[in-house]
Tab-separated table of C-alpha atoms in Angstrom:
chain	number	residue	atom	x	y	z
A	1	MET	CA	0.000	0.000	0.000
A	2	ASP	CA	1.379	3.401	-1.050
A	3	TRP	CA	0.878	5.511	2.082
A	4	HIS	CA	2.282	8.591	0.348
A	5	ILE	CA	-0.668	8.681	-2.080
A	6	ILE	CA	-3.215	8.139	0.715
A	7	ILE	CA	-1.723	10.850	2.932
A	8	ALA	CA	-1.456	13.344	0.042
A	9	ALA	CA	-5.076	12.700	-0.997
A	10	SER	CA	-6.251	13.097	2.616
A	11	VAL	CA	-4.428	16.412	2.984
A	12	LYS	CA	-5.902	17.690	-0.290
A	13	ILE	CA	-9.409	16.641	0.816
A	14	VAL	CA	-9.032	18.448	4.137
A	15	VAL	CA	-7.598	21.585	2.510
A	16	PHE	CA	-9.957	21.805	-0.478
A	17	VAL	CA	-13.212	20.692	1.160
A	18	PHE	CA	-12.930	21.825	4.776
A	19	LEU	CA	-10.525	24.766	4.575
A	20	VAL	CA	-11.606	26.201	1.213
A	21	THR	CA	-15.046	25.040	0.001
A	22	LEU	CA	-16.938	25.260	3.304
A	23	PRO	CA	-15.484	28.703	4.216
A	24	LEU	CA	-16.275	29.760	0.641
A	25	VAL	CA	-19.886	28.704	1.278
A	26	ALA	CA	-19.963	30.994	4.314
A	27	MET	CA	-18.437	33.874	2.350
A	28	SER	CA	-20.914	33.274	-0.511
A	29	VAL	CA	-23.799	33.692	1.930
A	30	TRP	CA	-22.247	36.950	3.180
A	31	ALA	CA	-21.667	38.140	-0.403
A	32	GLU	CA	-25.264	37.227	-1.303
A	33	ARG	CA	-26.560	39.432	1.510
A	34	ARG	CA	-24.253	42.340	0.722
A	35	VAL	CA	-24.854	42.254	-3.041
A	36	SER	CA	-28.637	41.908	-2.657
A	37	ALA	CA	-28.586	44.819	-0.193
A	38	ALA	CA	-26.637	46.961	-2.663
A	39	ILE	CA	-29.029	46.073	-5.511
A	40	GLN	CA	-32.075	46.895	-3.349
A	41	ASP	CA	-30.476	50.023	-1.828
A	42	ARG	CA	-30.252	48.525	1.677
A	43	VAL	CA	-27.370	48.320	4.146
A	44	GLY	CA	-27.138	44.550	4.582
A	45	PRO	CA	-25.295	42.820	7.451
A	46	ASN	CA	-23.128	45.412	9.204
A	47	ARG	CA	-23.207	44.623	12.930
A	48	VAL	CA	-21.352	41.332	13.389
A	49	GLY	CA	-17.703	42.067	12.613
A	50	PRO	CA	-16.329	44.616	10.121
A	51	ALA	CA	-18.806	45.008	7.236
A	52	GLY	CA	-20.783	42.114	8.721
A	53	LEU	CA	-18.064	39.584	7.809
A	54	LEU	CA	-18.783	37.456	10.891
A	55	GLN	CA	-22.496	37.193	10.082
A	56	ALA	CA	-21.964	33.751	8.530
A	57	VAL	CA	-20.233	32.597	11.742
A	58	ALA	CA	-23.179	33.878	13.781
A	59	ASP	CA	-25.582	32.026	11.485
A	60	GLY	CA	-23.569	28.827	11.888
A	61	ILE	CA	-23.657	29.109	15.693
A	62	LYS	CA	-27.411	29.755	15.513
A	63	PHE	CA	-27.968	26.592	13.435
A	64	LEU	CA	-25.906	24.538	15.892
A	65	LEU	CA	-27.745	25.816	18.968
A	66	LYS	CA	-31.311	25.788	17.639
A	67	GLU	CA	-33.588	22.943	18.714
A	68	ASP	CA	-33.367	20.043	16.258
A	69	PHE	CA	-37.110	19.530	16.027
A	70	THR	CA	-38.515	16.525	14.150
A	71	PRO	CA	-42.314	16.596	13.646
A	72	ASP	CA	-44.228	13.473	14.698
A	73	HIS	CA	-45.949	13.014	11.347
A	74	VAL	CA	-42.760	12.610	9.257
A	75	ARG	CA	-41.105	9.366	8.115
A	76	LYS	CA	-38.161	9.789	10.462
A	77	GLY	CA	-35.453	7.586	8.888
A	78	TYR	CA	-35.781	9.116	5.437
A	79	PHE	CA	-36.379	12.574	6.951
A	80	TRP	CA	-32.943	12.426	8.633
A	81	LEU	CA	-31.219	10.875	5.608
A	82	ALA	CA	-32.390	13.442	3.028
A	83	PRO	CA	-30.186	16.432	4.067
A	84	ALA	CA	-27.037	14.281	3.918
A	85	LEU	CA	-27.987	13.032	0.435
A	86	VAL	CA	-28.091	16.656	-0.722
A	87	MET	CA	-24.832	17.747	0.924
A	88	VAL	CA	-22.543	14.762	0.256
A	89	PRO	CA	-22.781	14.578	-3.600
A	90	ALA	CA	-22.057	18.314	-3.841
A	91	LEU	CA	-18.790	17.828	-1.930
A	92	MET	CA	-17.869	14.552	-3.685
A	93	THR	CA	-17.861	16.198	-7.108
A	94	SER	CA	-15.039	18.487	-5.975
A	95	ALA	CA	-12.694	15.469	-6.037
A	96	VAL	CA	-11.992	15.694	-9.783
A	97	LEU	CA	-11.638	19.473	-10.122
A	98	PRO	CA	-8.002	20.538	-10.715
A	99	PHE	CA	-7.808	23.633	-8.498
A	100	GLY	CA	-4.150	24.263	-9.337
A	101	SER	CA	-1.238	22.890	-11.354
A	102	SER	CA	1.013	21.405	-8.667
A	103	LEU	CA	2.387	22.412	-5.283
A	104	PHE	CA	5.567	20.911	-3.808
A	105	GLY	CA	5.435	18.184	-6.461
A	106	GLU	CA	1.807	17.184	-5.756
A	107	LYS	CA	-0.880	17.696	-8.414
A	108	MET	CA	-3.597	19.970	-7.095
A	109	VAL	CA	-6.470	17.591	-7.755
A	110	ILE	CA	-7.813	15.045	-5.287
A	111	ALA	CA	-8.597	12.319	-7.865
A	112	ASP	CA	-7.145	12.825	-11.355
A	113	LEU	CA	-9.706	10.643	-13.161
A	114	ASP	CA	-9.810	10.137	-16.921
A	115	VAL	CA	-13.602	10.534	-16.867
A	116	GLY	CA	-13.844	13.781	-14.898
A	117	PRO	CA	-17.023	15.357	-16.392
A	118	LEU	CA	-18.829	12.000	-16.355
A	119	PHE	CA	-17.974	11.549	-12.673
A	120	VAL	CA	-19.284	15.030	-11.856
A	121	PHE	CA	-22.596	14.484	-13.661
A	122	ALA	CA	-23.055	10.970	-12.270
A	123	VAL	CA	-22.458	11.972	-8.640
A	124	ALA	CA	-24.218	15.361	-8.812
A	125	SER	CA	-27.370	13.694	-10.138
A	126	LEU	CA	-27.651	11.768	-6.849
A	127	SER	CA	-28.615	14.932	-4.959
A	128	VAL	CA	-32.087	14.781	-6.513
A	129	TYR	CA	-32.763	11.723	-4.346
A	130	GLY	CA	-32.179	13.785	-1.211
A	131	ILE	CA	-34.650	16.438	-2.346
A	132	VAL	CA	-37.262	13.844	-3.348
A	133	LEU	CA	-36.850	12.032	-0.025
A	134	ALA	CA	-37.164	15.308	1.880
A	135	GLY	CA	-40.419	16.131	0.101
A	136	TRP	CA	-41.890	12.646	0.502
A	137	ALA	CA	-40.694	11.970	4.062
A	138	SER	CA	-42.080	15.297	5.334
A	139	ASN	CA	-45.620	13.924	4.869
A	140	SER	CA	-46.872	17.397	4.001
A	141	LYS	CA	-48.339	18.761	0.787
A	142	TYR	CA	-45.997	21.724	0.203
A	143	PRO	CA	-42.741	19.756	0.654
A	144	PHE	CA	-44.183	16.969	-1.523
A	145	LEU	CA	-44.987	19.419	-4.326
A	146	GLY	CA	-41.482	20.897	-4.014
A	147	GLY	CA	-39.910	17.434	-4.238
A	148	VAL	CA	-41.952	16.532	-7.333
A	149	ARG	CA	-41.064	19.834	-8.991
A	150	SER	CA	-37.382	19.366	-8.233
A	151	THR	CA	-37.360	15.840	-9.681
A	152	SER	CA	-38.763	16.873	-13.037
A	153	GLN	CA	-36.685	20.073	-13.144
A	154	MET	CA	-33.318	18.469	-12.357
A	155	ILE	CA	-33.867	15.474	-14.647
A	156	SER	CA	-34.965	17.786	-17.487
A	157	TYR	CA	-31.990	20.138	-17.273
A	158	GLU	CA	-29.444	17.351	-16.705
A	159	ILE	CA	-29.947	16.382	-20.351
A	160	SER	CA	-29.067	19.813	-21.745
A	161	LEU	CA	-26.273	20.159	-19.155
A	162	GLY	CA	-24.659	16.915	-20.316
A	163	LEU	CA	-25.139	17.712	-24.003
A	164	SER	CA	-23.573	21.160	-23.549
A	165	VAL	CA	-20.269	19.540	-22.559
A	166	VAL	CA	-20.158	17.138	-25.557
A	167	PRO	CA	-18.849	19.790	-28.040
A	168	LEU	CA	-15.966	20.582	-25.665
A	169	ILE	CA	-15.076	16.900	-25.335
A	170	MET	CA	-15.111	16.643	-29.154
A	171	ILE	CA	-12.801	19.660	-29.461
A	172	TYR	CA	-10.361	18.619	-26.718
A	173	GLY	CA	-10.514	14.865	-27.413
A	174	GLU	CA	-10.110	14.404	-23.633
A	175	LEU	CA	-12.163	13.584	-20.559
A	176	ASN	CA	-9.335	14.262	-18.112
A	177	LEU	CA	-9.947	17.715	-16.621
A	178	SER	CA	-6.239	18.322	-15.872
A	179	SER	CA	-5.371	17.693	-19.529
A	180	ILE	CA	-8.229	19.951	-20.657
A	181	VAL	CA	-6.889	22.804	-18.512
A	182	GLN	CA	-3.343	22.199	-19.771
A	183	TYR	CA	-4.571	22.364	-23.383
A	184	GLN	CA	-6.310	25.679	-22.686
A	185	ALA	CA	-3.207	27.048	-20.939
A	186	GLU	CA	-1.165	26.368	-24.080
A	187	ASN	CA	-3.741	27.193	-26.795
A	188	GLY	CA	-6.137	29.724	-25.344
A	189	TRP	CA	-9.156	29.363	-23.089
A	190	ALA	CA	-12.271	27.887	-24.651
A	191	LEU	CA	-14.039	31.261	-24.454
A	192	LEU	CA	-10.885	33.323	-25.021
A	193	PRO	CA	-8.690	31.617	-27.671
A	194	LEU	CA	-6.196	34.468	-28.072
A	195	TRP	CA	-2.890	32.557	-28.076
A	196	GLY	CA	-1.387	29.310	-29.345
A	197	GLU	CA	-3.556	27.312	-31.752
A	198	GLY	CA	-6.557	29.359	-30.663
A	199	LEU	CA	-5.411	32.192	-32.939
A	200	SER	CA	-5.997	30.025	-36.031
A	201	VAL	CA	-9.125	30.073	-38.206
A	202	LYS	CA	-10.125	26.745	-36.652
A	203	GLY	CA	-9.843	28.162	-33.138
A	204	PHE	CA	-11.899	31.219	-34.077
A	205	LEU	CA	-14.719	29.231	-35.727
A	206	LEU	CA	-14.904	26.695	-32.894
A	207	THR	CA	-15.554	29.578	-30.494
A	208	ILE	CA	-19.124	29.698	-31.869
A	209	PRO	CA	-20.238	26.250	-30.564
A	210	VAL	CA	-18.222	26.842	-27.370
A	211	LEU	CA	-20.148	30.054	-26.673
A	212	ILE	CA	-23.459	28.255	-27.262
A	213	SER	CA	-22.309	25.477	-24.929
A	214	PHE	CA	-21.395	28.018	-22.252
A	215	ILE	CA	-24.819	29.690	-22.370
A	216	VAL	CA	-26.643	26.336	-22.198
A	217	PHE	CA	-24.284	25.056	-19.475
A	218	MET	CA	-24.652	28.087	-17.209
A	219	THR	CA	-28.435	28.273	-17.606
A	220	SER	CA	-28.766	24.546	-16.882
A	221	MET	CA	-26.493	24.965	-13.858
A	222	PHE	CA	-28.894	27.576	-12.457
A	223	ALA	CA	-31.704	25.042	-12.818
A	224	GLU	CA	-29.642	22.179	-11.348
A	225	THR	CA	-28.718	24.181	-8.252
A	226	ASN	CA	-32.292	25.500	-7.779
A	227	ARG	CA	-31.169	29.109	-8.001
A	228	LEU	CA	-33.387	31.969	-9.102
A	229	PRO	CA	-34.896	32.330	-11.651
A	230	PHE	CA	-35.236	28.510	-11.445
A	231	ASP	CA	-35.960	28.021	-7.737
A	232	LEU	CA	-39.438	26.548	-8.285
A	233	PRO	CA	-38.887	23.573	-5.894
A	234	GLU	CA	-38.635	25.960	-2.929
A	235	CYS	CA	-40.359	29.169	-4.090
A	236	GLU	CA	-41.710	30.953	-1.050
A	237	THR	CA	-44.678	32.608	-2.764
A	238	GLU	CA	-46.250	29.259	-3.660
A	239	LEU	CA	-44.831	26.465	-1.469
A	240	VAL	CA	-43.875	28.152	1.841
A	241	ALA	CA	-40.283	26.814	1.620
A	242	GLY	CA	-40.776	23.820	-0.647
A	243	TYR	CA	-39.066	20.567	0.164
A	244	HIS	CA	-37.384	21.860	3.358
A	245	THR	CA	-40.511	23.408	4.926
A	246	GLU	CA	-40.506	20.934	7.841
A	247	TYR	CA	-36.747	21.179	8.513
A	248	SER	CA	-34.954	23.214	11.158
A	249	SER	CA	-31.576	23.525	12.845
A	250	MET	CA	-28.644	21.614	11.281
A	251	LYS	CA	-30.859	19.584	8.934
A	252	PHE	CA	-31.975	22.806	7.291
A	253	ALA	CA	-28.376	24.045	7.373
A	254	LEU	CA	-27.278	20.965	5.377
A	255	PHE	CA	-29.759	21.833	2.609
A	256	PHE	CA	-28.457	25.395	2.706
A	257	LEU	CA	-24.818	24.247	2.565
A	258	GLY	CA	-25.609	21.734	-0.189
A	259	GLU	CA	-27.129	24.402	-2.427
A	260	TYR	CA	-24.185	26.783	-2.054
A	261	ALA	CA	-21.609	23.987	-2.319
A	262	ALA	CA	-23.271	22.830	-5.568
A	263	MET	CA	-23.122	26.417	-6.855
A	264	ILE	CA	-19.408	26.639	-5.997
A	265	ILE	CA	-18.550	23.280	-7.581
A	266	GLY	CA	-20.665	24.139	-10.641
A	267	SER	CA	-18.740	27.401	-10.968
A	268	GLY	CA	-15.483	25.447	-10.609
A	269	LEU	CA	-16.505	23.068	-13.409
A	270	ALA	CA	-17.463	26.003	-15.662
A	271	VAL	CA	-14.099	27.638	-14.963
A	272	THR	CA	-12.287	24.380	-15.728
A	273	LEU	CA	-14.088	23.703	-19.011
A	274	PHE	CA	-14.555	27.209	-20.431
A	275	LEU	CA	-12.219	29.661	-18.682
A	276	GLY	CA	-8.893	27.814	-18.537
A	277	GLY	CA	-9.127	26.533	-14.956
A	278	TRP	CA	-6.043	27.572	-13.001
A	279	SER	CA	-4.192	28.904	-16.086
A	280	LEU	CA	-3.292	32.558	-16.580
A	281	PRO	CA	-3.971	34.438	-19.860
A	282	PHE	CA	-1.559	34.208	-22.798
A	283	GLY	CA	0.223	31.159	-21.428
A	284	TRP	CA	1.913	32.980	-18.532
A	285	LEU	CA	3.542	30.624	-15.998
A	286	THR	CA	2.282	27.574	-17.917
A	287	PRO	CA	4.013	24.253	-17.042
A	288	GLU	CA	5.387	22.120	-19.880
A	289	SER	CA	2.822	19.362	-19.295
A	290	ALA	CA	-0.081	18.452	-17.020
A	291	ASP	CA	2.278	16.239	-14.960
A	292	ALA	CA	5.202	18.674	-14.771
A	293	ALA	CA	6.239	20.077	-11.397
A	294	VAL	CA	6.322	23.857	-11.090
A	295	PRO	CA	7.971	26.227	-8.558
A	296	TRP	CA	5.889	26.482	-5.405
A	297	TRP	CA	5.085	30.135	-5.974
A	298	HIS	CA	3.788	29.324	-9.482
A	299	GLY	CA	1.555	26.721	-7.838
A	300	LEU	CA	0.171	29.269	-5.371
A	301	ILE	CA	-0.527	31.746	-8.195
A	302	HIS	CA	-2.365	29.013	-10.140
A	303	ILE	CA	-4.509	28.136	-7.109
A	304	GLY	CA	-5.289	31.814	-6.530
A	305	THR	CA	-6.186	32.241	-10.220
A	306	PHE	CA	-8.628	29.312	-10.102
A	307	PHE	CA	-10.443	30.597	-7.040
A	308	ALA	CA	-10.521	34.176	-8.353
A	309	LYS	CA	-12.387	32.915	-11.433
A	310	VAL	CA	-14.721	30.807	-9.265
A	311	ILE	CA	-15.528	33.817	-7.058
A	312	ALA	CA	-16.286	35.907	-10.164
A	313	LEU	CA	-18.804	33.281	-11.335
A	314	ILE	CA	-20.347	33.048	-7.844
A	315	LEU	CA	-20.910	36.813	-7.948
A	316	PHE	CA	-22.554	36.311	-11.362
A	317	PHE	CA	-24.906	33.714	-9.799
A	318	ILE	CA	-25.765	36.171	-7.018
A	319	VAL	CA	-26.404	39.140	-9.321
A	320	ILE	CA	-28.680	37.051	-11.562
A	321	ARG	CA	-30.665	35.886	-8.522
A	322	TRP	CA	-31.443	39.420	-7.409
A	323	THR	CA	-32.146	40.947	-10.819
A	324	LEU	CA	-34.370	38.432	-12.670
A	325	PRO	CA	-37.939	37.376	-11.780
A	326	ARG	CA	-38.893	33.743	-11.203
A	327	PHE	CA	-40.250	31.680	-14.117
A	328	ARG	CA	-43.652	30.013	-14.016
A	329	TYR	CA	-43.296	26.246	-13.804
A	330	ASP	CA	-44.688	25.608	-17.298
A	331	GLN	CA	-42.239	28.192	-18.677
A	332	LEU	CA	-39.380	26.466	-16.862
A	333	MET	CA	-40.181	23.039	-18.344
A	334	ARG	CA	-40.839	24.479	-21.800
A	335	LEU	CA	-37.490	26.274	-21.757
A	336	GLY	CA	-35.704	23.041	-20.860
A	337	TRP	CA	-37.411	20.656	-23.281
A	338	VAL	CA	-38.431	22.860	-26.218
A	339	PHE	CA	-35.419	25.178	-26.365
A	340	PHE	CA	-32.283	24.111	-24.493
A	341	PHE	CA	-32.481	20.412	-25.331
A	342	GLU	CA	-32.781	21.169	-29.061
A	343	ILE	CA	-30.136	23.925	-28.949
A	344	ALA	CA	-27.655	21.639	-27.168
A	345	LEU	CA	-28.348	18.818	-29.641
A	346	PHE	CA	-27.942	21.174	-32.616
A	347	ASN	CA	-24.689	22.432	-31.113
A	348	VAL	CA	-23.245	18.896	-31.063
A	349	VAL	CA	-24.067	18.505	-34.772
A	350	LEU	CA	-22.659	21.986	-35.525
A	351	THR	CA	-19.399	21.142	-33.744
A	352	ALA	CA	-19.071	17.857	-35.656
A	353	LEU	CA	-19.663	19.600	-39.014
A	354	LEU	CA	-17.159	22.377	-38.182
A	355	MET	CA	-14.490	19.882	-37.115
A	356	TRP	CA	-15.069	17.787	-40.250
A	357	TRP	CA	-14.872	20.908	-42.478
A	358	LEU	CA	-11.744	22.228	-40.756
A	359	ALA	CA	-9.929	18.860	-40.629
């Protein structure tokens, strides 16, 4: 047994999940409150710590100390299991995201799988079971309606989400996310092909299907993470709080954490596939290969670059939430099946025709 590999993976899990992702969830909640306050001309959190920065800590303490109340009418086993089934898949998908090049000779990815996007979609799709169980186990009409809505919504948009990635896989010829980032570092980001082979006619023309893929991917990600304008499973104006109406204390907090963790990991996947991952523009500080070791300070810059891009996308998620109205449910389903499914399918055919013509 190679203990070096096990210890390195354990350290990366602790650092990425517990010291980066979970604090980033807390900071996302703070940013959500501050940005929404600015958009609505309010002050926002400003009492707990400078600029309200400790508000997330106060919320966490509140969740821990609140009474963990379980109503008598619920199906208790499934009621307790559901929040974990929402939280765990969101954190598991972070295992294949390359959040840096390398640091002290270790690749900055927990599990460097050759089927990275497939792993993300397979594991992320499990979270729908937690939401369905929460709605069913609550034994109440509003949570049940929220669970049913979430099932059809997430299954519908998973199709366009998966199809939106197919053109990128065709262009890169890779399913390994580290290799995809390395290719973009050398030849231009998928959405910004301004150096290397990206400056060719082929690179310019292939930007068209990549841009379509990005629009479909990001819109589907909003639906998959139940964010406005696609938060129909938990919309307050119709379903009280949807599938987590009956939850309180840390069980509710797990749903809350799961939603924000899924948003962060979704942003990380978008950065990896479309925005060059940890790579800097114009090939600056690019290692010779995906497996090459780099100076430690290069590694730190790459990690910082990745998270700067992720934070920018999180802010995009937040701004969209507080500027667009919620869809009606029939509009939501129509958008997924009548428009995005066909657009994503057409984009696959367009990419194949462009690659055949440019070969």
